[in-house]
């Protein structure tokens, strides 16, 4: 009898868990977003197989979940469907409030004001639908401001790009390239925007260069949405495209090996810099950092930031580039100091 009761309790728990996950999927899809199996699985921390099973349960229950196959496809709900989502629990509400503070605490997010008013509307609309929540103490939430872009029209540019991406419309931008000190009009099929190291970037197909390029939003001086539509490439994935790029500047692929000495060896081990990185500890406390990267510009800057605590072992192209940089710095710092006599 005890065994049967235990089995029954397990079945009840499984059914409750299944119901909970199904309700969460409905809540996600009711935002009118199209979400892929992988995206839902990552958000709910379950397997893609479970996602497909829950979707089938929902369909059998009469929930109008629809799907679109192919790259950029996913699941979505019919426009005429509405479900009163269950109450937010303490963790969900706290996560929402924390996200608001992280994105609006003078950290460079260009739509900070719009986000604050949106969250205020959510709070007002929730009313008594939040369970056991105590407000987050603002003064006790300490954040690092970091380095952020300074340009007033980034929020307008970001919003325009987002609209173009959703509508699959080509854009025309006036883009400034500081390395060549030139401004050029470019027509771009916008695929995605990413936020990295305090700056926003656009990834898209540049018709001028006839390849996928990355554009820094702060350098876009003018933008307009064109009537021309584009097809999102079936074989393109933003995550895969950015996977081996150390920062944001792409290029040829290289296998790099860098030796870091203590205490830089400790600092490097504390983070995941690239998905494919390997770290080999040595007896003297130093480490060998190995990875395959696209482009050497950003990783060169990274290595130089550690000074004498980092030594590149390969590739030879990176060794030569850093050697040239150091020789140029030696020329700048090794000359005679400027004479100050006779100056104001």
XYZ file of C-alpha atoms in Angstrom, residues 38-193:
156
model
C 16.105 25.788 -28.596
C 15.195 29.239 -27.240
C 12.315 27.876 -25.140
C 14.547 25.076 -23.854
C 17.263 27.536 -22.808
C 14.799 29.855 -21.037
C 13.069 27.056 -19.121
C 16.266 25.016 -18.613
C 14.779 21.868 -20.153
C 15.656 19.744 -23.173
C 14.412 20.506 -26.722
C 12.761 17.091 -26.660
C 10.702 18.101 -23.620
C 9.716 21.358 -25.325
C 8.301 19.469 -28.304
C 6.426 17.125 -25.974
C 4.883 20.041 -24.023
C 3.889 21.748 -27.278
C 2.051 18.579 -28.319
C 0.255 18.483 -24.949
C -0.857 22.082 -25.451
C -2.129 21.385 -28.957
C -4.119 18.390 -27.741
C -5.597 20.624 -25.020
C -6.856 23.036 -27.689
C -4.243 25.749 -27.282
C -3.634 27.156 -30.799
C 0.158 26.851 -30.898
C 1.375 27.284 -34.444
C 4.794 26.776 -35.932
C 6.979 27.961 -38.757
C 9.800 25.757 -40.023
C 13.210 26.788 -41.324
C 15.846 29.251 -40.191
C 14.268 32.060 -38.161
C 11.131 29.979 -37.561
C 9.596 28.783 -34.326
C 6.366 28.575 -32.338
C 3.766 31.296 -31.828
C 0.148 31.709 -30.699
C -2.835 32.773 -32.803
C -3.695 36.454 -32.471
C -7.203 35.730 -31.146
C -5.982 33.536 -28.280
C -5.701 34.876 -24.759
C -4.940 33.118 -21.506
C -4.895 34.729 -18.073
C -1.340 33.947 -16.986
C -0.919 32.705 -13.376
C 0.536 34.922 -10.670
C 4.198 35.811 -10.663
C 6.133 34.215 -7.857
C 8.766 35.955 -5.776
C 11.688 34.813 -7.915
C 10.091 35.890 -11.204
C 9.076 39.307 -9.924
C 12.471 39.933 -8.320
C 14.196 38.925 -11.567
C 12.075 41.438 -13.483
C 12.861 44.252 -11.065
C 16.568 43.380 -11.000
C 16.724 43.356 -14.811
C 15.164 46.815 -14.868
C 17.766 48.173 -12.473
C 20.650 46.526 -14.327
C 19.564 48.077 -17.619
C 18.625 51.525 -16.354
C 21.416 52.304 -13.883
C 23.310 54.689 -16.202
C 25.056 51.814 -17.931
C 24.531 52.947 -21.511
C 21.324 51.077 -22.393
C 19.803 53.473 -24.974
C 16.159 52.660 -24.198
C 16.472 53.017 -20.422
C 13.666 55.584 -20.072
C 11.298 53.537 -22.208
C 12.104 50.425 -20.172
C 11.382 52.195 -16.885
C 7.957 53.387 -18.051
C 7.179 49.908 -19.455
C 8.067 48.227 -16.153
C 5.996 50.831 -14.298
C 3.012 49.853 -16.455
C 3.675 46.167 -15.724
C 3.769 46.857 -11.987
C 0.509 48.766 -12.188
C -1.179 46.098 -14.299
C -0.057 43.283 -12.005
C -1.869 44.708 -9.034
C -2.286 41.853 -6.553
C -1.062 39.163 -8.965
C 2.386 38.976 -7.376
C 2.892 36.427 -4.610
C 4.947 37.107 -1.450
C 7.158 39.838 -2.861
C 9.039 42.474 -0.939
C 10.380 45.445 -2.984
C 14.070 45.375 -3.864
C 16.041 47.981 -1.870
C 17.424 50.375 -4.497
C 20.289 51.690 -2.358
C 21.598 48.184 -1.680
C 21.906 47.259 -5.350
C 25.455 48.203 -6.291
C 26.303 48.224 -10.007
C 29.406 48.952 -12.035
C 28.854 51.722 -14.559
C 31.715 50.659 -16.843
C 32.482 52.197 -20.239
C 29.508 53.232 -22.351
C 28.994 54.904 -25.716
C 28.243 58.622 -25.761
C 25.780 59.531 -28.502
C 22.289 60.926 -28.193
C 20.675 59.162 -31.185
C 21.663 55.561 -30.391
C 18.171 54.851 -29.009
C 16.565 56.043 -32.268
C 18.994 53.980 -34.353
C 18.447 50.876 -32.229
C 14.651 51.189 -32.467
C 14.803 51.702 -36.244
C 17.027 48.664 -36.727
C 14.743 46.547 -34.564
C 11.733 47.545 -36.686
C 13.638 46.710 -39.865
C 14.632 43.291 -38.514
C 11.040 42.429 -37.573
C 9.743 43.604 -40.970
C 12.638 42.000 -42.882
C 13.372 45.346 -44.558
C 16.725 46.547 -45.858
C 18.207 49.712 -44.339
C 20.456 52.452 -45.692
C 23.001 53.884 -43.263
C 25.596 56.634 -43.355
C 28.515 54.967 -41.606
C 31.747 56.487 -40.334
C 34.908 54.335 -40.375
C 37.554 55.964 -38.125
C 40.431 53.798 -39.383
C 39.998 55.300 -42.866
C 38.398 58.549 -41.679
C 35.617 58.170 -44.236
C 31.830 58.246 -44.377
C 29.941 56.034 -46.801
C 26.341 55.180 -47.567
C 25.739 51.464 -47.191
C 22.689 49.303 -47.793
C 22.464 46.530 -45.203
C 20.149 43.577 -44.599
C 19.898 43.676 -40.774
C 20.095 40.259 -39.122
C 20.609 41.061 -35.435
C 21.840 43.569 -32.853
